[in-house]
mmCIF file of C-alpha atoms and ligand atoms in Angstrom:
data_model
loop_
_atom_site.group_PDB
_atom_site.id
_atom_site.type_symbol
_atom_site.label_atom_id
_atom_site.label_comp_id
_atom_site.label_asym_id
_atom_site.label_seq_id
_atom_site.Cartn_x
_atom_site.Cartn_y
_atom_site.Cartn_z
ATOM 1 C CA MET N 96 0.000 0.000 0.000
ATOM 2 C CA ASP N 97 1.353 3.412 -0.937
ATOM 3 C CA ASP N 98 1.505 6.087 1.756
ATOM 4 C CA ILE N 99 -2.075 6.617 2.971
ATOM 5 C CA ASP N 100 -1.186 10.063 4.330
ATOM 6 C CA ILE N 101 -0.860 11.357 0.757
ATOM 7 C CA LEU N 102 -4.524 10.502 0.145
ATOM 8 C CA LYS N 103 -5.708 11.691 3.546
ATOM 9 C CA LYS N 104 -4.051 15.035 2.877
ATOM 10 C CA LYS N 105 -5.601 15.305 -0.591
ATOM 11 C CA LEU N 106 -9.041 14.518 0.801
ATOM 12 C CA ARG N 107 -8.841 16.848 3.791
ATOM 13 C CA THR N 108 -11.085 19.238 1.838
ATOM 14 C CA PRO N 109 -14.084 18.196 -0.310
ATOM 15 C CA HIS N 110 -13.375 17.081 -3.874
ATOM 16 C CA ASN N 111 -15.211 15.591 -6.823
ATOM 17 C CA VAL N 112 -14.427 11.906 -6.465
ATOM 18 C CA LEU N 113 -15.321 9.291 -9.063
ATOM 19 C CA ILE N 114 -15.270 5.573 -8.304
ATOM 20 C CA LEU N 115 -15.013 3.108 -11.172
ATOM 21 C CA ALA N 116 -15.132 -0.683 -11.474
ATOM 22 C CA HIS N 117 -14.825 -3.098 -14.388
ATOM 23 C CA ARG N 118 -17.331 -4.024 -17.086
ATOM 24 C CA ASN N 119 -19.806 -6.764 -16.073
ATOM 25 C CA PRO N 120 -19.282 -5.978 -12.393
ATOM 26 C CA ASP N 121 -19.422 -8.939 -10.006
ATOM 27 C CA GLY N 122 -20.173 -8.960 -6.278
ATOM 28 C CA ASP N 123 -16.673 -7.772 -5.421
ATOM 29 C CA ALA N 124 -16.777 -4.904 -7.915
ATOM 30 C CA ILE N 125 -20.200 -3.601 -6.889
ATOM 31 C CA GLY N 126 -19.557 -4.278 -3.186
ATOM 32 C CA SER N 127 -16.240 -2.440 -3.152
ATOM 33 C CA VAL N 128 -17.406 0.632 -5.074
ATOM 34 C CA VAL N 129 -20.465 1.145 -2.888
ATOM 35 C CA ALA N 130 -18.510 0.531 0.333
ATOM 36 C CA LEU N 131 -15.867 3.075 -0.657
ATOM 37 C CA LYS N 132 -18.537 5.559 -1.782
ATOM 38 C CA LEU N 133 -20.286 5.367 1.602
ATOM 39 C CA PHE N 134 -16.964 5.727 3.409
ATOM 40 C CA LEU N 135 -15.768 8.737 1.397
ATOM 41 C CA GLU N 136 -19.163 10.430 1.755
ATOM 42 C CA GLN N 137 -18.767 10.148 5.518
ATOM 43 C CA CYS N 138 -15.411 11.892 5.007
ATOM 44 C CA GLY N 139 -17.272 14.815 3.393
ATOM 45 C CA GLN N 140 -16.461 14.022 -0.242
ATOM 46 C CA ASP N 141 -18.752 14.481 -3.227
ATOM 47 C CA VAL N 142 -18.745 10.970 -4.673
ATOM 48 C CA LYS N 143 -20.079 9.549 -7.933
ATOM 49 C CA VAL N 144 -19.962 5.918 -9.035
ATOM 50 C CA LEU N 145 -19.552 4.977 -12.698
ATOM 51 C CA LEU N 146 -19.811 1.414 -14.043
ATOM 52 C CA PRO N 147 -19.210 0.590 -17.725
ATOM 53 C CA SER N 148 -22.155 -1.855 -17.754
ATOM 54 C CA GLU N 149 -25.025 -2.999 -15.536
ATOM 55 C CA TYR N 150 -24.602 -5.009 -12.336
ATOM 56 C CA PRO N 151 -26.467 -8.331 -11.796
ATOM 57 C CA SER N 152 -29.904 -7.923 -10.238
ATOM 58 C CA VAL N 153 -29.078 -10.304 -7.337
ATOM 59 C CA PHE N 154 -27.174 -7.393 -5.778
ATOM 60 C CA GLN N 155 -30.294 -5.214 -5.490
ATOM 61 C CA TYR N 156 -30.212 -5.622 -1.710
ATOM 62 C CA LEU N 157 -27.059 -3.484 -1.469
ATOM 63 C CA PRO N 158 -27.486 0.084 -0.200
ATOM 64 C CA SER N 159 -27.030 3.292 -2.157
ATOM 65 C CA LEU N 160 -27.415 1.867 -5.675
ATOM 66 C CA GLU N 161 -29.863 4.547 -6.892
ATOM 67 C CA ASP N 162 -27.428 7.103 -8.238
ATOM 68 C CA ILE N 163 -24.877 4.770 -9.838
ATOM 69 C CA ILE N 164 -24.185 5.868 -13.413
ATOM 70 C CA ILE N 165 -24.166 3.018 -15.950
ATOM 71 C CA TYR N 166 -22.133 4.139 -18.948
ATOM 72 C CA ASP N 167 -23.930 1.799 -21.395
ATOM 73 C CA LEU N 168 -27.237 3.435 -20.428
ATOM 74 C CA SER N 169 -26.183 7.077 -19.886
ATOM 75 C CA ARG N 170 -23.096 7.893 -21.911
ATOM 76 C CA GLU N 171 -23.244 11.662 -21.647
ATOM 77 C CA LYS N 172 -23.720 11.572 -17.883
ATOM 78 C CA GLY N 173 -20.832 9.110 -17.625
ATOM 79 C CA ARG N 174 -18.489 11.275 -19.681
ATOM 80 C CA LYS N 175 -19.492 14.330 -17.664
ATOM 81 C CA SER N 176 -18.732 12.596 -14.359
ATOM 82 C CA LEU N 177 -15.306 11.608 -15.693
ATOM 83 C CA ARG N 178 -14.506 15.137 -16.811
ATOM 84 C CA ALA N 179 -15.588 16.617 -13.475
ATOM 85 C CA ALA N 180 -13.535 14.150 -11.411
ATOM 86 C CA GLU N 181 -10.553 15.445 -9.441
ATOM 87 C CA LEU N 182 -9.787 12.010 -8.038
ATOM 88 C CA ILE N 183 -10.604 8.697 -9.701
ATOM 89 C CA PHE N 184 -10.635 5.454 -7.704
ATOM 90 C CA CYS N 185 -10.268 2.360 -9.901
ATOM 91 C CA LEU N 186 -11.509 -0.712 -8.071
ATOM 92 C CA ASP N 187 -11.262 -4.430 -8.850
ATOM 93 C CA PHE N 188 -9.445 -4.025 -12.163
ATOM 94 C CA ASN N 189 -5.863 -3.206 -13.092
ATOM 95 C CA SER N 190 -5.839 -2.897 -16.859
ATOM 96 C CA LEU N 191 -7.700 -0.259 -18.813
ATOM 97 C CA ASP N 192 -9.135 -2.725 -21.333
ATOM 98 C CA ARG N 193 -11.415 -3.911 -18.494
ATOM 99 C CA VAL N 194 -13.219 -0.538 -18.579
ATOM 100 C CA ASP N 195 -13.471 -0.209 -22.319
ATOM 101 C CA PRO N 196 -14.830 2.180 -23.752
ATOM 102 C CA LEU N 197 -13.858 4.489 -20.857
ATOM 103 C CA ALA N 198 -10.144 3.715 -21.150
ATOM 104 C CA MET N 199 -9.399 6.686 -23.427
ATOM 105 C CA GLU N 200 -11.218 9.193 -21.180
ATOM 106 C CA ILE N 201 -9.380 7.899 -18.120
ATOM 107 C CA THR N 202 -6.010 8.162 -19.836
ATOM 108 C CA LYS N 203 -6.801 11.729 -20.911
ATOM 109 C CA SER N 204 -8.092 12.768 -17.483
ATOM 110 C CA SER N 205 -5.740 14.825 -15.351
ATOM 111 C CA ALA N 206 -7.448 13.550 -12.171
ATOM 112 C CA TYR N 207 -5.333 11.888 -9.470
ATOM 113 C CA LYS N 208 -5.804 8.141 -9.989
ATOM 114 C CA VAL N 209 -5.974 5.587 -7.213
ATOM 115 C CA LEU N 210 -5.960 1.857 -7.916
ATOM 116 C CA ILE N 211 -7.201 -0.686 -5.368
ATOM 117 C CA ASP N 212 -7.140 -4.212 -6.760
ATOM 118 C CA HIS N 213 -6.053 -7.824 -6.330
ATOM 119 C CA HIS N 214 -5.476 -9.056 -9.917
ATOM 120 C CA LEU N 215 -2.086 -10.075 -11.347
ATOM 121 C CA ASP N 216 0.040 -7.849 -13.623
ATOM 122 C CA PRO N 217 -1.182 -4.313 -12.793
ATOM 123 C CA GLU N 218 -0.722 -1.710 -15.533
ATOM 124 C CA PRO N 219 1.087 1.503 -14.526
ATOM 125 C CA PHE N 220 -1.730 4.001 -15.147
ATOM 126 C CA ALA N 221 -2.424 5.147 -11.575
ATOM 127 C CA ASP N 222 -0.722 7.557 -9.149
ATOM 128 C CA TRP N 223 -1.429 5.677 -5.930
ATOM 129 C CA TYR N 224 -1.586 1.889 -5.502
ATOM 130 C CA LEU N 225 -3.030 -0.668 -3.167
ATOM 131 C CA SER N 226 -2.391 -3.741 -5.303
ATOM 132 C CA ASP N 227 -2.187 -7.045 -3.446
ATOM 133 C CA THR N 228 -2.534 -10.244 -5.437
ATOM 134 C CA ASN N 229 -2.552 -12.298 -2.228
ATOM 135 C CA SER N 230 -5.762 -10.741 -0.996
ATOM 136 C CA SER N 231 -9.071 -12.513 -1.494
ATOM 137 C CA SER N 232 -10.963 -9.597 -2.912
ATOM 138 C CA THR N 233 -11.024 -5.880 -3.455
ATOM 139 C CA CYS N 234 -13.519 -5.719 -0.581
ATOM 140 C CA GLU N 235 -10.867 -7.161 1.752
ATOM 141 C CA LEU N 236 -8.544 -4.395 0.519
ATOM 142 C CA ILE N 237 -11.165 -1.686 1.100
ATOM 143 C CA TYR N 238 -11.427 -2.859 4.709
ATOM 144 C CA ARG N 239 -7.639 -2.673 5.059
ATOM 145 C CA PHE N 240 -7.672 0.731 3.353
ATOM 146 C CA ILE N 241 -10.170 2.132 5.873
ATOM 147 C CA GLU N 242 -8.166 0.523 8.672
ATOM 148 C CA ALA N 243 -4.947 2.161 7.446
ATOM 149 C CA TRP N 244 -6.882 5.454 7.244
ATOM 150 C CA GLY N 245 -7.562 4.973 10.962
ATOM 151 C CA ALA N 246 -11.329 5.126 10.534
ATOM 152 C CA THR N 247 -12.742 1.647 11.216
ATOM 153 C CA GLU N 248 -15.417 3.303 13.373
ATOM 154 C CA LYS N 249 -16.947 4.576 10.106
ATOM 155 C CA ILE N 250 -17.671 1.002 8.973
ATOM 156 C CA ASN N 251 -21.401 0.846 9.612
ATOM 157 C CA ILE N 252 -23.814 -1.951 8.767
ATOM 158 C CA GLU N 253 -24.276 -0.679 5.180
ATOM 159 C CA ILE N 254 -20.552 -0.626 4.448
ATOM 160 C CA ALA N 255 -20.124 -3.979 6.214
ATOM 161 C CA THR N 256 -22.869 -5.522 4.055
ATOM 162 C CA CYS N 257 -21.101 -4.348 0.882
ATOM 163 C CA LEU N 258 -17.709 -5.628 2.029
ATOM 164 C CA PHE N 259 -19.064 -8.999 3.129
ATOM 165 C CA THR N 260 -20.750 -9.389 -0.267
ATOM 166 C CA GLY N 261 -17.480 -8.999 -2.170
ATOM 167 C CA ILE N 262 -15.541 -11.266 0.159
ATOM 168 C CA LEU N 263 -18.239 -13.934 -0.022
ATOM 169 C CA THR N 264 -18.509 -13.915 -3.812
ATOM 170 C CA ASP N 265 -14.796 -13.633 -4.641
ATOM 171 C CA THR N 266 -13.867 -16.489 -2.289
ATOM 172 C CA GLY N 267 -16.707 -18.707 -3.530
ATOM 173 C CA SER N 268 -18.119 -18.720 0.022
ATOM 174 C CA PHE N 269 -14.710 -18.908 1.714
ATOM 175 C CA LYS N 270 -13.565 -21.861 -0.424
ATOM 176 C CA TYR N 271 -10.611 -20.313 -2.281
ATOM 177 C CA ALA N 272 -8.206 -17.331 -2.249
ATOM 178 C CA THR N 273 -8.577 -17.172 1.537
ATOM 179 C CA ASN N 274 -5.959 -16.024 4.043
ATOM 180 C CA PRO N 275 -5.969 -15.365 7.788
ATOM 181 C CA GLU N 276 -6.835 -11.683 7.200
ATOM 182 C CA VAL N 277 -10.042 -12.460 5.357
ATOM 183 C CA TYR N 278 -11.388 -14.521 8.273
ATOM 184 C CA ARG N 279 -10.400 -11.785 10.715
ATOM 185 C CA ILE N 280 -12.163 -9.163 8.605
ATOM 186 C CA ALA N 281 -15.244 -11.369 8.173
ATOM 187 C CA ALA N 282 -15.364 -11.721 11.960
ATOM 188 C CA GLU N 283 -15.172 -7.931 12.355
ATOM 189 C CA LEU N 284 -17.988 -7.463 9.840
ATOM 190 C CA LYS N 285 -20.112 -10.010 11.698
ATOM 191 C CA ARG N 286 -19.415 -8.154 14.939
ATOM 192 C CA ILE N 287 -20.633 -4.943 13.285
ATOM 193 C CA GLY N 288 -23.873 -6.782 12.618
ATOM 194 C CA VAL N 289 -23.704 -8.104 9.077
ATOM 195 C CA ASP N 290 -26.535 -10.560 8.347
ATOM 196 C CA ASP N 291 -24.413 -13.206 6.631
ATOM 197 C CA TYR N 292 -27.322 -15.635 6.375
ATOM 198 C CA ALA N 293 -29.486 -13.090 4.542
ATOM 199 C CA ILE N 294 -26.643 -12.127 2.189
ATOM 200 C CA ASN N 295 -26.015 -15.790 1.329
ATOM 201 C CA ASP N 296 -29.725 -16.242 0.759
ATOM 202 C CA TYR N 297 -29.990 -13.186 -1.528
ATOM 203 C CA ILE N 298 -27.038 -14.247 -3.647
ATOM 204 C CA PHE N 299 -27.246 -18.027 -3.821
ATOM 205 C CA ASN N 300 -30.937 -18.871 -3.365
ATOM 206 C CA SER N 301 -32.223 -16.566 -6.034
ATOM 207 C CA TRP N 302 -32.347 -18.854 -9.058
ATOM 208 C CA THR N 303 -35.220 -18.902 -11.502
ATOM 209 C CA LYS N 304 -36.522 -22.157 -12.953
ATOM 210 C CA ARG N 305 -35.117 -21.036 -16.314
ATOM 211 C CA GLN N 306 -31.613 -20.791 -14.817
ATOM 212 C CA MET N 307 -31.976 -24.340 -13.465
ATOM 213 C CA THR N 308 -32.964 -25.482 -16.952
ATOM 214 C CA ILE N 309 -29.880 -23.809 -18.445
ATOM 215 C CA LEU N 310 -27.657 -25.540 -15.883
ATOM 216 C CA GLY N 311 -29.345 -28.876 -16.646
ATOM 217 C CA HIS N 312 -28.833 -28.406 -20.372
ATOM 218 C CA ALA N 313 -25.188 -27.368 -19.942
ATOM 219 C CA LEU N 314 -24.322 -30.342 -17.734
ATOM 220 C CA ARG N 315 -26.359 -32.902 -19.674
ATOM 221 C CA ASN N 316 -25.583 -31.870 -23.256
ATOM 222 C CA ARG N 317 -22.661 -29.444 -23.365
ATOM 223 C CA LEU N 318 -20.025 -30.868 -21.031
ATOM 224 C CA GLU N 319 -16.920 -32.541 -22.401
ATOM 225 C CA VAL N 320 -14.351 -34.175 -20.158
ATOM 226 C CA ILE N 321 -10.758 -34.674 -21.309
ATOM 227 C CA PRO N 322 -9.427 -37.120 -18.671
ATOM 228 C CA GLU N 323 -5.888 -37.305 -20.066
ATOM 229 C CA HIS N 324 -5.460 -33.573 -19.451
ATOM 230 C CA HIS N 325 -7.559 -33.441 -16.264
ATOM 231 C CA ALA N 326 -9.748 -30.871 -17.974
ATOM 232 C CA GLY N 327 -13.392 -30.247 -18.682
ATOM 233 C CA ILE N 328 -15.162 -27.853 -21.029
ATOM 234 C CA ILE N 329 -18.720 -26.557 -21.132
ATOM 235 C CA THR N 330 -19.648 -24.899 -24.392
ATOM 236 C CA LEU N 331 -22.766 -22.855 -25.032
ATOM 237 C CA THR N 332 -23.567 -21.805 -28.578
ATOM 238 C CA GLN N 333 -25.286 -18.689 -29.810
ATOM 239 C CA GLN N 334 -28.304 -20.920 -30.554
ATOM 240 C CA ASP N 335 -28.321 -22.016 -26.887
ATOM 241 C CA TYR N 336 -28.308 -18.358 -25.851
ATOM 242 C CA GLN N 337 -31.255 -17.638 -28.099
ATOM 243 C CA LYS N 338 -33.246 -20.790 -27.315
ATOM 244 C CA TYR N 339 -32.903 -20.462 -23.523
ATOM 245 C CA GLN N 340 -32.850 -16.644 -23.559
ATOM 246 C CA ILE N 341 -29.648 -16.686 -21.556
ATOM 247 C CA ALA N 342 -28.668 -13.360 -20.001
ATOM 248 C CA ARG N 343 -25.221 -12.634 -18.590
ATOM 249 C CA GLY N 344 -25.862 -13.435 -14.927
ATOM 250 C CA ASP N 345 -27.569 -16.725 -15.801
ATOM 251 C CA THR N 346 -24.273 -18.562 -16.265
ATOM 252 C CA GLU N 347 -22.522 -17.175 -13.178
ATOM 253 C CA GLY N 348 -20.763 -20.046 -11.405
ATOM 254 C CA LEU N 349 -21.434 -22.571 -14.176
ATOM 255 C CA VAL N 350 -17.713 -23.192 -14.751
ATOM 256 C CA ASN N 351 -17.268 -24.264 -11.121
ATOM 257 C CA TYR N 352 -19.455 -27.354 -11.597
ATOM 258 C CA ILE N 353 -16.761 -28.836 -13.836
ATOM 259 C CA LEU N 354 -14.252 -28.731 -10.967
ATOM 260 C CA MET N 355 -16.591 -30.912 -8.894
ATOM 261 C CA ILE N 356 -15.617 -33.898 -11.061
ATOM 262 C CA LYS N 357 -12.927 -35.936 -9.336
ATOM 263 C CA GLY N 358 -9.546 -35.569 -11.043
ATOM 264 C CA ILE N 359 -10.443 -32.402 -12.979
ATOM 265 C CA LYS N 360 -7.916 -29.627 -12.427
ATOM 266 C CA LEU N 361 -8.778 -27.189 -15.186
ATOM 267 C CA ALA N 362 -12.245 -26.054 -16.208
ATOM 268 C CA ALA N 363 -13.331 -23.936 -19.122
ATOM 269 C CA PHE N 364 -16.683 -22.389 -19.948
ATOM 270 C CA ILE N 365 -16.593 -21.192 -23.542
ATOM 271 C CA ARG N 366 -19.592 -19.444 -25.009
ATOM 272 C CA GLN N 367 -20.802 -17.411 -27.910
ATOM 273 C CA MET N 368 -23.353 -14.974 -26.565
ATOM 274 C CA THR N 369 -26.412 -13.526 -28.286
ATOM 275 C CA ASN N 370 -24.416 -10.527 -29.542
ATOM 276 C CA GLY N 371 -21.884 -12.888 -31.162
ATOM 277 C CA GLU N 372 -19.114 -12.146 -28.651
ATOM 278 C CA ILE N 373 -17.049 -15.188 -27.636
ATOM 279 C CA ARG N 374 -15.851 -15.292 -24.026
ATOM 280 C CA LEU N 375 -13.989 -17.786 -21.877
ATOM 281 C CA SER N 376 -14.168 -18.333 -18.133
ATOM 282 C CA LEU N 377 -11.323 -20.458 -16.808
ATOM 283 C CA ARG N 378 -10.758 -22.056 -13.416
ATOM 284 C CA SER N 379 -7.977 -24.290 -12.118
ATOM 285 C CA LYS N 380 -6.691 -26.036 -9.048
ATOM 286 C CA GLY N 381 -3.251 -25.764 -7.417
ATOM 287 C CA ASP N 382 -0.299 -24.627 -9.484
ATOM 288 C CA ILE N 383 -2.001 -24.654 -12.869
ATOM 289 C CA SER N 384 -2.207 -21.038 -14.027
ATOM 290 C CA VAL N 385 -5.253 -20.194 -16.096
ATOM 291 C CA GLN N 386 -4.161 -16.560 -15.821
ATOM 292 C CA HIS N 387 -1.187 -17.425 -18.065
ATOM 293 C CA LEU N 388 -3.403 -19.384 -20.442
ATOM 294 C CA ALA N 389 -5.904 -16.507 -20.717
ATOM 295 C CA ARG N 390 -3.156 -13.913 -21.064
ATOM 296 C CA ASP N 391 -1.079 -15.836 -23.623
ATOM 297 C CA HIS N 392 -3.895 -16.973 -25.932
ATOM 298 C CA PHE N 393 -7.186 -15.201 -25.235
ATOM 299 C CA SER N 394 -6.329 -11.506 -24.588
ATOM 300 C CA GLY N 395 -7.368 -11.927 -20.977
ATOM 301 C CA GLY N 396 -6.107 -12.351 -17.447
ATOM 302 C CA GLY N 397 -7.278 -12.450 -13.855
ATOM 303 C CA HIS N 398 -5.912 -14.650 -11.101
ATOM 304 C CA LYS N 399 -3.861 -17.854 -11.159
ATOM 305 C CA ASN N 400 -6.911 -20.045 -10.480
ATOM 306 C CA ALA N 401 -9.664 -17.873 -11.980
ATOM 307 C CA ALA N 402 -9.269 -16.006 -15.216
ATOM 308 C CA GLY N 403 -11.177 -14.949 -18.270
ATOM 309 C CA GLY N 404 -10.646 -13.867 -21.829
ATOM 310 C CA SER N 405 -12.188 -13.507 -25.247
ATOM 311 C CA SER N 406 -11.720 -14.783 -28.787
ATOM 312 C CA GLN N 407 -12.179 -13.322 -32.267
ATOM 313 C CA LEU N 408 -12.219 -16.778 -33.916
ATOM 314 C CA PRO N 409 -15.465 -18.666 -34.606
ATOM 315 C CA LEU N 410 -16.654 -20.816 -31.700
ATOM 316 C CA ALA N 411 -15.500 -24.184 -33.111
ATOM 317 C CA GLU N 412 -12.025 -22.805 -33.838
ATOM 318 C CA THR N 413 -11.854 -21.200 -30.391
ATOM 319 C CA ILE N 414 -12.523 -24.586 -28.782
ATOM 320 C CA GLU N 415 -9.962 -26.211 -31.086
ATOM 321 C CA LYS N 416 -7.369 -23.580 -30.137
ATOM 322 C CA PHE N 417 -8.145 -24.049 -26.444
ATOM 323 C CA LYS N 418 -7.664 -27.819 -26.719
ATOM 324 C CA ASN N 419 -4.379 -27.332 -28.595
ATOM 325 C CA VAL N 420 -2.810 -25.010 -26.024
ATOM 326 C CA LEU N 421 -4.277 -26.798 -23.002
ATOM 327 C CA PRO N 422 -1.558 -29.488 -22.560
ATOM 328 C CA GLN N 423 1.159 -26.790 -22.111
ATOM 329 C CA TYR N 424 -0.545 -25.559 -18.933
ATOM 330 C CA ILE N 425 -1.331 -28.862 -17.224
HETATM 331 P P1 5GP S 569 -15.024 -14.654 -14.909
HETATM 332 O O1 5GP S 569 -14.700 -15.954 -15.518
HETATM 333 O O2 5GP S 569 -15.764 -14.829 -13.616
HETATM 334 O O3 5GP S 569 -15.655 -13.697 -15.863
HETATM 335 O O4 5GP S 569 -13.637 -13.971 -14.523
HETATM 336 C C1 5GP S 569 -12.718 -14.596 -13.678
HETATM 337 C C2 5GP S 569 -11.601 -13.644 -13.336
HETATM 338 O O5 5GP S 569 -10.877 -13.288 -14.497
HETATM 339 C C3 5GP S 569 -12.062 -12.345 -12.712
HETATM 340 O O6 5GP S 569 -11.175 -12.023 -11.677
HETATM 341 C C4 5GP S 569 -11.971 -11.337 -13.814
HETATM 342 O O7 5GP S 569 -11.658 -10.075 -13.313
HETATM 343 C C5 5GP S 569 -10.867 -11.885 -14.691
HETATM 344 N N1 5GP S 569 -11.181 -11.640 -16.104
HETATM 345 C C6 5GP S 569 -12.280 -12.064 -16.777
HETATM 346 N N2 5GP S 569 -12.249 -11.665 -18.061
HETATM 347 C C7 5GP S 569 -11.104 -10.971 -18.216
HETATM 348 C C8 5GP S 569 -10.488 -10.286 -19.332
HETATM 349 O O8 5GP S 569 -11.014 -10.244 -20.447
HETATM 350 N N3 5GP S 569 -9.297 -9.664 -19.092
HETATM 351 C C9 5GP S 569 -8.684 -9.696 -17.869
HETATM 352 N N4 5GP S 569 -7.516 -9.052 -17.720
HETATM 353 N N5 5GP S 569 -9.222 -10.321 -16.806
HETATM 354 C C10 5GP S 569 -10.415 -10.953 -16.972
HETATM 355 MN MN1 MN S 570 -12.429 -9.112 -7.283
#
């Protein structure tokens, strides 16, 4: 963590602060931006939140979502908030291609840029860094940020709910990317009064019957296991997306089912979505780095055991390419 006193000094008087997270925000992205917003507002700052695209509706229970600006839906308002910003906080991403099409505006902006993130290979576009690839989540880092600020008393139930959400989702319910700190922080959040049962219920028991059907179809008809490489692939075609009317959030967590098969160490969910875009979600166990695989072959990145990327090739060729490069990473 860079010197927190630099930021405290800058924010001694009110400023226009903008908080940004990555496209297709997950629980950690939305949780961390709202938590930081609520904290900085308590510090007397004028804070706006800008997201490149919409957040999943399961996170509706979070506080203070009303005035979030979604760039895809309100471009002019988004651009205006960027131009007015004196400080920009970039949360849960470390490369500007994750906030496309805002990347150009951010580069041009003369605002002081703060990056708080836990992904590998940070790009050098910010002025102040809290980048820790050993932390479970950006929400864990926001807690540590507020702690370093010397203001844990400002963590109220709303902020705690946001932070617990990001920790819960980015650790897959405390299954991976954990460390002693994350359990300590979770305990503190529980002490503050976080309703962990309710948060779990909101996030994980919110499926529609249609989502169950999609899961059934994916597991029954679209799963391929490659035992010799300890790998499994689920593929969904553009026709699947149309037939089952699959929206983005509907396939959240699908890739993790593959890792439930004994002996599987690398899982891939490869899909061509309704808009034609081809994306990959990759997961692995132990020392196998899907971050390298995504970075080297699919213009992506992420973490060692959870990464994502995209492909410009047709779906069949994308799968072929994935199978060809796979053995190098096992
Ligand atoms: P998911 O498969 O859940 O979309 O993403 C898994 C992880 O990989 C997340 O931490 C996410 O931030 C990262 N990730 C997903 N897609 C991309 C991408 O296109 N580029 C980079 N750099 N990281 C990605
Ligand atoms: Mn995260």
